[in-house]
Amino acid sequence: MKTFRHFYNRLLEAIAAILIVAVTAIVTAGFVFRWSGHSLVWYDEVAAISLAWLTYYAGALAALRGAHIGFAGFVNSLPAQWRVAATLFSSAVTIFFFALLTWTGFEVVKILKGDTLVSIPEVSLQITQSVIPIASAMFVLAELLRLPDLLEEARRGPLVDHEIQEALEHGKIAAREHRK
Amino acid sequence: MNGTIIFMLIGMAALVMVNVPIAVALGVVAVAAIWIAQGSHMLPNAALVMFEGATNFPLLAVPLFVFAGGIMNASSIARRLINLATAILGFIRGGLSMVTVGASMFFAEISGSAVADVAALGTLLIPAMKERGYSKEFAAAVTSSSASLAIIIPPSIPMILYAAMAQESAVKLFIAGIIPGVLGGLGLMALCYYYAWKYNFPVEQKFQLTRLGTALKEGAWALVMPIVILGGIFGGFVTATEGAALAVVVALFIALFIYRDIDMKSLYTACIDSAIQTAVVMLLVAASALVGVFLTESQLPQKLATAMVTLTSNPYMVLLLLNIFFLVLGMFLHSAAAIILTVPIVLPLIHQVGIDPIHFGLVLTLNLAIGQQTPPVASVLIASCSIAKSDIWATTRANLGFIGVLVGVLMLCSYVPWLSLVLIQMFYG
């Protein structure tokens, strides 16, 4: 299980890194071509779609790391067994929602057969919209893989804020480099 | 429709209380509302709206500014900025605390994330302050407050979010933040000076032109960044989104070819962190688009605005009430979530009573900056306390003076709109 989670984390990281580089490259290209007097006709449409892809694929990675914004204050004030129950319920709701998006996303992809991007007619809308069902299914898998650790964390004590935890880890590494 | 809206509000509050991610809570209640009001055959609309909601073009600036900040964090920019600020301010009593404020203001120009600022600067400055005899609570408090002030200094992710939700210009919001940001920074420094005399904090070093020259030389490229980015945006050469891409390109150039202190592993980590931070915010935006469909159909924001105007149509009273509302909200809600959830609801009221939406955007951002300092949900304060290893409530007591300065700036900006709007009038006529 841990090996698979590690592999899955690596896979999602690679997708997220490629997408952020792609977004940067698209916007930079749009800017450079606009300045050279040869604006890219597909720039606005493709850039906006790349943001949606980044949102959902990196969203699955954020789920695996427990980085989505929530309010743990009330749950953290509960006794351990209630904290675990609330955590289980919260995960179930999240899995249900993204499972629903997977299903409705596939329905939309089927409906869009034959439709294409306005600026690049060669690209089917089925490809661009595929992000919703695929990334939602990946989100569900991420949530399931994180669940055992999350329940253990809830059993042990208050749930931690992962945004702060990760920022501090980076800060510590930078400070160590500085001292060197 | 009113029954559906009440169901959505209660359902959402209940889900958020049990720690369901806010984006999911928004999505679940909206999907349930679609099911109840329109039937299950309309559910595929949810997938369509969630996709459209994430294709908000102006928000492309979010991943790019966050990525630029990540590159800066991974390189030696923070250390160089601290050295420069120390060379300028180190000769004043309590100079190290002023260095914290000054470095935060410089750093804000680049990163746009208060938690990232605290982590990057705090890990260097808080231990240094503790070594020099500052209490750990004071060190945490000054670091936390100055990082929060940074979110009103451009480029600012909350401002970009507000601009997208309110369909206003992000560039105008950036300009509106300049004077209040400088005022707040000077206010925090003045308070540091007062505390330095009161607690007899040390002078770091004598002022030396040669030291300043060396620090300037080492940090010159770090200073070029905000000049290029903000100069490009304010000069009208690039849009906010293009300015963000420019920030990434310049940051990469400096880190890879000038300072040569970033390795591929750190760069890869910066890519991933930026992607995650973007996804967290953008998923909220996409889910809020689902709820937005119901808000539009129900006319709830307009009805609330009309009800509010029957109580008072005085813009200053409305601002006072909204300030109280947002200060309380900021105690419990992350700033991105607060903006995404509330802006569509309060905006009709702002227009109806004649408040400038850019002015309001700045006031809202300042409120949320203060919210980052007030527990229980105070991500910036908590990050700062973790570094200082100080108690959150003891740090909050030490932080009261700094919060007072931020509230003072909020009051000034709320009731003297000129402060935030004068530069816009100068730029845009």
Coordinates of C-alpha atoms in Angstrom, one line a residue:
Chain A
M1 CA 0.0 0.0 0.0
K2 CA 2.8 2.4 1.0
T3 CA 4.8 1.6 -2.1
F4 CA 1.7 2.3 -4.3
R5 CA 1.0 5.5 -2.5
H6 CA 4.6 6.6 -3.0
F7 CA 4.4 5.8 -6.7
Y8 CA 1.0 7.5 -7.0
N9 CA 2.4 10.6 -5.3
R10 CA 5.4 10.7 -7.8
L11 CA 3.0 10.3 -10.7
L12 CA 0.7 13.2 -9.6
E13 CA 3.8 15.3 -8.8
A14 CA 5.1 14.8 -12.3
I15 CA 1.8 15.7 -13.9
A16 CA 1.5 18.8 -11.6
A17 CA 5.1 19.9 -12.5
I18 CA 4.5 19.5 -16.2
L19 CA 1.2 21.5 -16.1
I20 CA 2.7 24.4 -14.1
V21 CA 5.6 24.6 -16.6
A22 CA 3.0 24.4 -19.5
V23 CA 0.9 27.2 -18.0
T24 CA 4.1 29.4 -17.6
A25 CA 5.2 28.6 -21.2
I26 CA 1.8 29.3 -22.7
V27 CA 1.4 32.7 -21.0
T28 CA 5.0 33.7 -21.7
A29 CA 4.5 32.7 -25.4
G30 CA 1.3 34.6 -25.6
F31 CA 3.0 37.7 -24.2
V32 CA 6.1 37.4 -26.5
F33 CA 4.0 36.9 -29.6
R34 CA 1.6 39.8 -28.7
W35 CA 4.7 42.0 -28.3
S36 CA 6.1 40.9 -31.6
G37 CA 2.8 41.8 -33.3
H38 CA 1.8 38.2 -34.1
S39 CA -0.8 37.4 -31.4
L40 CA -1.6 33.8 -31.0
V41 CA -5.2 33.1 -31.8
W42 CA -5.4 30.1 -29.5
Y43 CA -3.8 31.8 -26.6
D44 CA -6.8 32.8 -24.5
E45 CA -8.7 29.5 -24.9
V46 CA -5.7 27.2 -24.4
A47 CA -4.4 29.1 -21.4
A48 CA -7.7 29.0 -19.7
I49 CA -8.1 25.3 -20.3
S50 CA -4.5 24.7 -19.0
L51 CA -5.5 26.4 -15.8
A52 CA -8.5 24.0 -15.4
W53 CA -6.2 21.0 -16.0
L54 CA -3.7 22.3 -13.5
T55 CA -6.6 22.8 -11.0
Y56 CA -8.0 19.3 -11.2
Y57 CA -4.8 17.2 -11.6
A58 CA -2.9 19.2 -8.9
G59 CA -6.1 19.1 -6.9
A60 CA -5.8 15.3 -6.7
L61 CA -2.2 15.7 -5.5
A62 CA -3.4 18.3 -2.9
A63 CA -5.9 15.6 -1.7
L64 CA -3.2 13.0 -1.3
R65 CA -1.3 15.6 0.9
G66 CA -4.4 16.8 2.7
A67 CA -3.8 20.3 1.6
H68 CA -7.4 21.4 0.7
I69 CA -8.7 24.2 2.9
G70 CA -10.9 23.1 5.7
F71 CA -11.8 24.1 9.3
A72 CA -10.5 21.6 11.7
G73 CA -11.1 23.7 14.9
F74 CA -14.4 22.1 15.9
V75 CA -13.3 18.5 15.1
N76 CA -10.0 19.0 17.0
S77 CA -12.0 20.0 20.1
L78 CA -13.8 16.6 20.1
P79 CA -12.8 13.5 22.0
A80 CA -10.8 10.9 20.0
Q81 CA -13.6 8.6 18.9
W82 CA -15.8 11.5 17.7
R83 CA -12.8 13.0 15.9
V84 CA -12.3 9.7 14.1
A85 CA -16.0 9.5 13.2
A86 CA -16.0 13.1 11.9
T87 CA -12.9 12.4 9.8
L88 CA -14.4 9.3 8.4
F89 CA -17.6 11.2 7.5
S90 CA -15.6 14.1 6.0
S91 CA -13.7 11.7 3.8
A92 CA -16.9 9.8 2.8
V93 CA -18.5 13.1 1.7
T94 CA -15.4 14.1 -0.3
I95 CA -15.2 10.7 -2.0
F96 CA -18.9 10.8 -2.8
F97 CA -18.6 14.2 -4.4
F98 CA -15.7 13.4 -6.6
A99 CA -17.2 10.0 -7.5
L100 CA -20.3 11.9 -8.6
L101 CA -18.1 14.3 -10.7
T102 CA -16.4 11.3 -12.3
W103 CA -19.8 10.0 -13.4
T104 CA -21.3 13.3 -14.5
G105 CA -18.0 14.2 -16.2
F106 CA -18.1 11.0 -18.3
E107 CA -21.7 11.9 -19.3
V108 CA -20.6 15.4 -20.4
V109 CA -17.7 13.9 -22.4
K110 CA -20.1 11.6 -24.2
I111 CA -22.4 14.5 -25.0
L112 CA -19.5 16.6 -26.4
K113 CA -18.7 14.1 -29.2
G114 CA -18.0 16.1 -32.4
D115 CA -17.5 19.5 -30.7
T116 CA -14.1 21.1 -31.0
L117 CA -12.1 24.1 -29.6
V118 CA -13.1 27.4 -31.4
S119 CA -9.4 28.4 -32.0
I120 CA -8.1 25.0 -32.8
P121 CA -10.8 22.9 -34.6
E122 CA -8.4 19.9 -34.7
V123 CA -8.7 19.5 -30.9
S124 CA -11.9 17.8 -29.6
L125 CA -13.7 19.2 -26.6
Q126 CA -13.8 15.6 -25.4
I127 CA -10.1 15.8 -24.8
T128 CA -10.2 19.1 -22.9
Q129 CA -13.2 18.1 -20.8
S130 CA -11.8 14.7 -20.0
V131 CA -9.9 16.3 -17.1
I132 CA -13.1 16.3 -15.0
P133 CA -13.8 12.5 -15.0
I134 CA -10.2 11.4 -15.0
A135 CA -8.9 13.9 -12.4
S136 CA -12.0 13.3 -10.2
A137 CA -11.3 9.5 -10.3
M138 CA -7.7 10.2 -9.4
F139 CA -9.0 12.5 -6.5
V140 CA -11.1 9.6 -5.2
L141 CA -8.1 7.3 -5.3
A142 CA -5.9 9.9 -3.5
E143 CA -8.5 10.3 -0.8
L144 CA -8.7 6.5 -0.3
L145 CA -4.9 6.2 -0.1
R146 CA -4.7 9.0 2.5
L147 CA -7.6 7.7 4.6
P148 CA -5.7 5.2 6.8
D149 CA -3.0 7.8 7.8
L150 CA -5.7 10.4 8.3
L151 CA -7.7 8.2 10.7
E152 CA -4.5 7.3 12.6
E153 CA -3.8 11.1 12.9
A154 CA -7.3 11.8 14.2
R155 CA -7.0 8.9 16.7
R156 CA -3.6 10.3 18.0
G157 CA -4.6 13.9 18.5
P158 CA -5.6 17.1 16.7
L159 CA -5.4 17.2 12.9
V160 CA -2.4 19.3 11.6
D161 CA -2.5 22.1 9.1
H162 CA -0.5 20.8 6.1
E163 CA 0.0 24.2 4.5
I164 CA 1.9 25.4 7.5
Q165 CA 3.7 22.2 8.0
E166 CA 5.1 22.2 4.4
A167 CA 6.0 25.9 4.4
L168 CA 7.9 25.4 7.6
E169 CA 9.8 22.4 6.3
H170 CA 10.9 24.4 3.2
G171 CA 11.9 27.3 5.5
K172 CA 14.0 25.0 7.7
I173 CA 15.8 23.6 4.6
A174 CA 16.5 27.1 3.4
A175 CA 17.8 28.1 6.8
R176 CA 20.1 25.1 6.9
E177 CA 21.4 26.0 3.4
H178 CA 22.0 29.5 4.7
R179 CA 24.0 28.3 7.7
K180 CA 26.2 26.2 5.4
Chain B
M1 CA -36.0 29.0 -4.1
N2 CA -35.5 30.7 -0.6
G3 CA -35.9 27.3 1.0
T4 CA -33.2 25.9 -1.2
I5 CA -30.9 28.7 -0.3
I6 CA -31.5 28.2 3.4
F7 CA -30.9 24.5 3.0
M8 CA -27.6 25.3 1.2
L9 CA -26.4 27.7 3.9
I10 CA -27.2 25.3 6.8
G11 CA -25.8 22.3 4.9
M12 CA -22.6 24.1 4.0
A13 CA -22.1 25.3 7.6
A14 CA -22.6 21.8 8.9
L15 CA -20.2 20.2 6.5
V16 CA -17.5 22.8 7.1
M17 CA -17.9 22.3 10.9
V18 CA -17.0 18.5 10.5
N19 CA -13.9 19.5 8.5
V20 CA -15.1 18.7 5.0
P21 CA -12.9 20.7 2.7
I22 CA -14.7 24.0 1.9
A23 CA -14.6 23.5 -1.8
V24 CA -16.2 20.1 -1.4
A25 CA -18.8 21.5 1.0
L26 CA -19.7 24.1 -1.6
G27 CA -19.9 21.5 -4.3
V28 CA -22.0 19.0 -2.3
V29 CA -24.7 21.5 -1.3
A30 CA -24.9 22.9 -4.8
V31 CA -25.2 19.4 -6.3
A32 CA -27.9 18.5 -3.7
A33 CA -29.7 21.7 -4.6
I34 CA -29.6 20.9 -8.3
W35 CA -30.9 17.4 -7.6
I36 CA -33.8 18.7 -5.4
A37 CA -34.7 21.7 -7.5
Q38 CA -34.2 20.4 -11.1
G39 CA -34.0 16.6 -10.9
S40 CA -31.1 14.1 -11.3
H41 CA -31.0 14.5 -15.1
M42 CA -29.5 17.9 -14.6
L43 CA -26.6 16.7 -12.6
P44 CA -24.1 16.6 -15.6
N45 CA -24.4 20.4 -15.5
A46 CA -22.3 20.2 -12.3
A47 CA -19.4 18.8 -14.2
L48 CA -19.8 21.5 -16.9
V49 CA -19.9 24.4 -14.4
M50 CA -17.0 23.0 -12.4
F51 CA -14.9 22.9 -15.6
E52 CA -16.0 26.4 -16.7
G53 CA -15.4 27.8 -13.2
A54 CA -11.8 26.7 -13.4
T55 CA -11.1 28.4 -16.7
N56 CA -11.2 31.9 -15.2
F57 CA -8.6 33.7 -17.4
P58 CA -7.5 36.5 -15.0
L59 CA -6.7 33.8 -12.3
L60 CA -3.9 32.5 -14.5
A61 CA -1.8 35.1 -12.5
V62 CA -2.2 33.0 -9.3
P63 CA -0.1 29.9 -10.3
L64 CA 2.5 32.2 -11.9
F65 CA 3.0 34.6 -9.0
V66 CA 3.1 31.6 -6.6
F67 CA 5.6 29.8 -8.8
A68 CA 7.8 32.9 -9.0
G69 CA 7.6 33.2 -5.1
G70 CA 8.5 29.5 -4.9
I71 CA 11.6 30.0 -7.0
M72 CA 12.6 33.0 -4.9
N73 CA 12.1 31.0 -1.7
A74 CA 14.3 28.2 -3.1
S75 CA 17.1 30.6 -4.0
S76 CA 19.1 32.9 -1.7
I77 CA 16.9 35.9 -2.3
A78 CA 15.5 36.0 1.3
R79 CA 19.0 36.0 2.8
R80 CA 20.2 38.8 0.4
L81 CA 17.1 40.9 1.3
I82 CA 17.7 40.5 5.0
N83 CA 21.4 41.6 4.6
L84 CA 20.2 44.6 2.6
A85 CA 17.6 45.5 5.2
T86 CA 20.1 45.0 8.0
A87 CA 22.6 47.4 6.3
I88 CA 19.9 50.0 6.0
L89 CA 18.1 49.6 9.4
G90 CA 20.6 47.7 11.6
F91 CA 22.1 50.9 13.2
I92 CA 18.7 51.8 14.9
R93 CA 17.9 50.5 18.3
G94 CA 15.7 47.3 17.9
G95 CA 16.8 47.3 14.2
L96 CA 16.4 43.6 13.8
S97 CA 12.7 43.8 14.3
M98 CA 12.6 46.7 11.8
V99 CA 14.6 44.5 9.4
T100 CA 11.9 41.9 9.7
V101 CA 9.2 44.5 8.7
G102 CA 11.4 45.9 5.9
A103 CA 12.4 42.5 4.5
S104 CA 8.7 41.4 4.6
M105 CA 7.7 44.5 2.6
F106 CA 10.4 43.7 0.0
F107 CA 9.6 40.0 0.0
A108 CA 5.9 40.7 -0.4
E109 CA 6.6 42.3 -3.7
I110 CA 7.8 39.0 -5.0
S111 CA 6.0 36.1 -3.3
G112 CA 2.4 37.1 -2.6
S113 CA 1.9 34.4 0.0
A114 CA 2.0 35.4 3.7
V115 CA 2.6 31.8 5.0
A116 CA 5.5 31.4 2.6
D117 CA 6.9 34.8 3.6
V118 CA 6.8 33.8 7.3
A119 CA 8.5 30.4 6.5
A120 CA 11.2 32.0 4.4
L121 CA 12.0 35.0 6.5
G122 CA 11.0 33.7 10.0
T123 CA 13.3 30.7 9.9
L124 CA 16.2 33.1 9.5
L125 CA 15.1 36.2 11.5
I126 CA 13.2 34.7 14.5
P127 CA 16.2 32.6 15.8
A128 CA 18.4 35.7 15.2
M129 CA 16.0 37.9 17.3
K130 CA 15.9 35.3 20.1
E131 CA 19.7 35.2 20.2
R132 CA 19.8 39.0 20.5
G133 CA 17.5 39.0 23.6
Y134 CA 14.1 39.6 22.0
S135 CA 11.4 37.5 23.6
K136 CA 10.2 34.6 21.5
E137 CA 6.6 35.9 21.6
F138 CA 7.7 39.4 20.3
A139 CA 9.8 37.8 17.6
A140 CA 6.9 35.7 16.4
A141 CA 4.4 38.6 16.7
V142 CA 6.5 41.1 14.6
T143 CA 7.2 38.4 11.9
S144 CA 3.6 37.4 11.7
S145 CA 2.1 40.9 11.5
S146 CA 4.6 42.2 8.9
A147 CA 4.0 39.1 6.7
S148 CA 0.2 39.7 6.9
L149 CA 0.7 43.4 6.0
A150 CA 2.5 42.1 2.9
I151 CA -0.7 40.8 1.3
I152 CA -1.8 44.3 0.6
I153 CA 1.5 45.1 -1.1
P154 CA 1.5 44.0 -4.7
P155 CA 1.5 41.4 -6.1
S156 CA -1.1 40.0 -3.9
I157 CA -3.0 36.7 -4.4
P158 CA -6.1 37.8 -2.4
M159 CA -6.3 40.9 -4.5
I160 CA -6.1 38.9 -7.8
L161 CA -8.9 36.7 -6.4
Y162 CA -11.0 39.7 -5.4
A163 CA -10.5 41.2 -8.8
A164 CA -11.6 38.0 -10.6
M165 CA -14.7 37.6 -8.3
A166 CA -15.7 41.3 -8.6
Q167 CA -14.7 41.6 -12.2
E168 CA -12.4 44.5 -11.4
S169 CA -8.9 45.4 -12.5
A170 CA -6.2 43.5 -10.6
V171 CA -3.7 46.2 -11.6
K172 CA -5.9 49.0 -10.1
L173 CA -6.1 46.9 -6.8
F174 CA -2.3 46.6 -6.8
I175 CA -1.9 50.3 -7.2
A176 CA -4.5 50.9 -4.4
G177 CA -2.4 48.8 -2.0
I178 CA 0.8 50.9 -2.3
I179 CA 0.1 53.8 0.0
P180 CA -1.7 51.7 2.7
G181 CA 1.1 49.2 2.5
V182 CA 3.8 51.8 3.0
L183 CA 1.8 53.4 5.8
G184 CA 1.3 50.1 7.6
G185 CA 5.0 49.3 7.2
L186 CA 6.1 52.6 8.7
G187 CA 3.5 52.1 11.5
L188 CA 4.9 48.7 12.4
M189 CA 8.5 50.1 12.3
A190 CA 7.5 53.0 14.6
L191 CA 6.0 50.5 17.1
C192 CA 9.2 48.3 16.9
Y193 CA 11.2 51.5 17.7
Y194 CA 8.9 52.2 20.7
Y195 CA 9.3 48.6 22.0
A196 CA 13.1 48.7 21.4
W197 CA 13.4 51.7 23.8
K198 CA 10.9 50.1 26.3
Y199 CA 12.7 46.7 26.4
N200 CA 16.2 48.0 25.6
F201 CA 16.7 45.9 22.5
P202 CA 20.2 46.1 21.0
V203 CA 21.6 48.1 18.1
E204 CA 22.8 45.5 15.5
Q205 CA 25.7 47.4 13.8
K206 CA 27.0 50.9 13.1
F207 CA 25.8 52.4 9.8
Q208 CA 28.6 51.9 7.2
L209 CA 28.3 53.1 3.6
T210 CA 30.7 50.3 2.5
R211 CA 28.4 47.6 4.2
L212 CA 25.4 49.2 2.5
G213 CA 27.3 49.2 -0.8
T214 CA 28.2 45.5 -0.5
A215 CA 24.6 44.5 0.5
L216 CA 23.2 46.6 -2.4
K217 CA 25.6 44.9 -4.8
E218 CA 24.6 41.4 -3.5
G219 CA 20.9 42.2 -3.4
A220 CA 20.7 44.3 -6.5
W221 CA 19.1 41.6 -8.7
A222 CA 16.6 40.9 -5.9
L223 CA 15.6 44.5 -6.1
V224 CA 15.4 44.4 -9.9
M225 CA 12.6 41.8 -9.7
P226 CA 9.8 44.1 -8.2
I227 CA 11.0 47.0 -10.4
V228 CA 10.6 44.9 -13.6
I229 CA 7.4 43.2 -12.6
L230 CA 5.6 46.2 -11.1
G231 CA 7.1 48.6 -13.5
G232 CA 5.8 46.5 -16.4
I233 CA 2.3 46.1 -14.9
F234 CA 1.9 49.7 -13.7
G235 CA 3.5 51.1 -16.9
G236 CA 0.9 49.3 -18.9
F237 CA 3.4 47.2 -20.8
V238 CA 2.1 43.9 -19.5
T239 CA -1.2 42.7 -18.0
A240 CA -1.2 41.3 -14.4
T241 CA -1.2 37.8 -15.9
E242 CA 1.7 38.6 -18.2
G243 CA 3.5 40.3 -15.4
A244 CA 3.2 37.1 -13.4
A245 CA 4.7 35.1 -16.2
L246 CA 7.4 37.8 -16.5
A247 CA 8.1 37.3 -12.7
V248 CA 8.7 33.6 -13.3
V249 CA 11.0 34.2 -16.2
V250 CA 13.0 36.9 -14.3
A251 CA 13.1 34.8 -11.1
L252 CA 14.4 31.7 -13.1
F253 CA 17.0 33.8 -14.9
I254 CA 18.3 35.3 -11.6
A255 CA 18.3 32.0 -9.7
L256 CA 19.8 30.0 -12.5
F257 CA 22.2 32.4 -14.2
I258 CA 23.0 35.2 -11.8
Y259 CA 23.0 33.7 -8.3
R260 CA 23.4 30.1 -9.5
D261 CA 22.1 28.8 -6.2
I262 CA 19.0 26.8 -7.2
D263 CA 19.3 23.1 -8.1
M264 CA 16.9 21.1 -10.2
K265 CA 15.5 19.3 -7.1
S266 CA 14.5 22.7 -5.5
L267 CA 13.1 23.9 -8.8
Y268 CA 11.0 20.7 -9.1
T269 CA 9.7 21.2 -5.5
A270 CA 8.8 24.8 -6.3
C271 CA 6.8 23.6 -9.3
I272 CA 4.9 21.1 -7.2
D273 CA 4.2 23.4 -4.3
S274 CA 3.0 26.1 -6.7
A275 CA 0.7 23.6 -8.4
I276 CA -0.8 22.5 -5.1
Q277 CA -1.4 26.0 -3.8
T278 CA -3.0 26.9 -7.1
A279 CA -5.3 23.9 -7.1
V280 CA -6.4 24.5 -3.5
V281 CA -7.5 28.1 -4.4
M282 CA -8.9 27.3 -7.9
L283 CA -11.0 24.3 -6.7
L284 CA -12.7 26.8 -4.3
V285 CA -13.3 29.1 -7.3
A286 CA -14.7 26.3 -9.4
A287 CA -17.0 25.1 -6.7
S288 CA -18.2 28.6 -5.9
A289 CA -19.3 28.8 -9.6
L290 CA -21.7 26.0 -8.9
V291 CA -23.2 27.9 -5.9
G292 CA -23.1 31.1 -8.0
V293 CA -25.7 29.7 -10.3
F294 CA -28.2 29.5 -7.4
L295 CA -27.2 32.9 -6.0
T296 CA -27.9 34.5 -9.4
E297 CA -31.2 32.7 -9.8
S298 CA -32.4 33.4 -6.2
Q299 CA -31.3 37.1 -6.4
L300 CA -30.1 36.6 -2.8
P301 CA -27.3 39.1 -2.9
Q302 CA -29.6 41.8 -4.4
K303 CA -32.3 41.0 -1.7
L304 CA -29.7 41.2 1.1
A305 CA -28.5 44.5 -0.3
T306 CA -32.0 46.0 -0.4
A307 CA -32.7 44.8 3.1
M308 CA -29.4 46.3 4.3
V309 CA -30.1 49.6 2.6
T310 CA -33.4 49.9 4.5
L311 CA -31.3 49.8 7.7
T312 CA -28.7 52.3 6.5
S313 CA -27.6 53.6 3.2
N314 CA -24.7 55.5 4.6
P315 CA -21.5 54.1 3.0
Y316 CA -19.4 54.7 6.1
M317 CA -21.9 52.8 8.3
V318 CA -22.0 50.0 5.7
L319 CA -18.2 49.9 5.7
L320 CA -18.2 49.8 9.5
L321 CA -20.6 46.9 9.6
L322 CA -18.7 45.1 6.9
N323 CA -15.4 45.7 8.7
I324 CA -16.9 44.0 11.8
F325 CA -18.3 41.2 9.7
F326 CA -15.0 40.5 7.9
L327 CA -12.9 40.8 11.1
V328 CA -15.0 38.1 12.7
L329 CA -15.1 36.0 9.6
G330 CA -11.3 36.3 9.3
M331 CA -11.0 34.6 12.7
F332 CA -12.5 31.4 11.3
L333 CA -12.0 31.4 7.5
H334 CA -8.9 31.2 5.3
S335 CA -8.6 34.5 3.3
A336 CA -9.1 32.8 -0.1
A337 CA -12.2 31.1 1.1
A338 CA -13.6 34.3 2.7
I339 CA -13.1 36.2 -0.6
I340 CA -14.6 33.5 -2.8
L341 CA -17.6 33.0 -0.5
T342 CA -18.5 36.5 0.4
V343 CA -17.6 38.8 -2.5
P344 CA -20.5 37.7 -4.8
I345 CA -22.9 38.3 -1.9
V346 CA -21.8 41.7 -0.7
L347 CA -20.9 43.2 -4.0
P348 CA -24.4 44.4 -5.0
L349 CA -24.6 46.2 -1.6
I350 CA -21.3 47.9 -2.3
H351 CA -22.6 49.1 -5.6
Q352 CA -25.9 50.1 -4.2
V353 CA -24.5 52.4 -1.5
G354 CA -21.9 53.9 -3.8
I355 CA -18.7 52.5 -2.4
D356 CA -15.9 52.2 -5.0
P357 CA -15.3 48.5 -5.6
I358 CA -11.5 49.0 -5.7
H359 CA -11.6 50.8 -2.4
F360 CA -13.7 48.0 -1.0
G361 CA -11.3 45.4 -2.3
L362 CA -8.5 47.0 -0.4
V363 CA -10.5 47.2 2.8
L364 CA -11.5 43.6 2.4
T365 CA -7.9 42.5 1.9
L366 CA -6.8 44.5 4.9
N367 CA -9.5 42.9 7.0
L368 CA -8.4 39.4 6.0
A369 CA -4.8 40.3 6.7
I370 CA -5.8 41.1 10.3
G371 CA -7.8 37.8 10.3
Q372 CA -4.6 36.0 9.7
Q373 CA -3.5 37.3 13.1
T374 CA -6.5 36.3 15.1
P375 CA -6.9 32.6 16.4
P376 CA -8.4 30.1 16.0
V377 CA -7.8 30.2 12.2
A378 CA -4.6 32.2 11.9
S379 CA -2.3 30.4 9.5
V380 CA 0.4 33.1 9.4
L381 CA 0.5 33.5 13.2
I382 CA 0.5 29.7 13.7
A383 CA 3.4 29.4 11.3
S384 CA 5.3 32.1 13.1
C385 CA 4.7 30.6 16.5
S386 CA 5.9 27.2 15.2
I387 CA 9.2 28.7 14.2
A388 CA 9.6 30.7 17.5
K389 CA 8.3 27.7 19.5
S390 CA 6.0 30.2 21.4
D391 CA 2.5 29.8 22.7
I392 CA -0.2 31.1 20.3
W393 CA -2.1 33.0 23.0
A394 CA 1.0 34.5 24.6
T395 CA 2.1 35.6 21.1
T396 CA -1.3 37.0 20.5
R397 CA -0.9 39.2 23.6
A398 CA 2.5 40.4 22.3
N399 CA 0.9 40.9 18.9
L400 CA -1.9 43.2 20.2
G401 CA 0.1 46.4 19.5
F402 CA 0.9 45.3 15.9
I403 CA -2.7 44.3 15.3
G404 CA -3.6 47.7 16.6
V405 CA -1.4 49.3 13.9
L406 CA -3.0 47.1 11.2
V407 CA -6.5 48.1 12.5
G408 CA -5.4 51.7 12.5
V409 CA -4.4 51.4 8.8
L410 CA -7.7 49.6 8.1
M411 CA -9.7 52.5 9.7
L412 CA -7.7 55.1 7.8
C413 CA -8.2 53.3 4.5
S414 CA -11.9 52.6 5.2
Y415 CA -12.8 56.2 6.0
V416 CA -10.2 58.1 3.8
P417 CA -10.8 56.4 0.4
W418 CA -8.4 59.0 -1.0
L419 CA -5.5 56.9 0.4
S420 CA -6.2 54.0 -1.8
L421 CA -7.6 55.8 -4.8
V422 CA -5.3 58.8 -5.3
L423 CA -2.6 56.8 -7.1
I424 CA -5.2 55.2 -9.4
Q425 CA -6.5 58.7 -10.3
M426 CA -2.9 59.8 -11.0
F427 CA -2.3 56.7 -13.2
Y428 CA -5.6 56.6 -15.0
G429 CA -6.7 60.2 -14.7

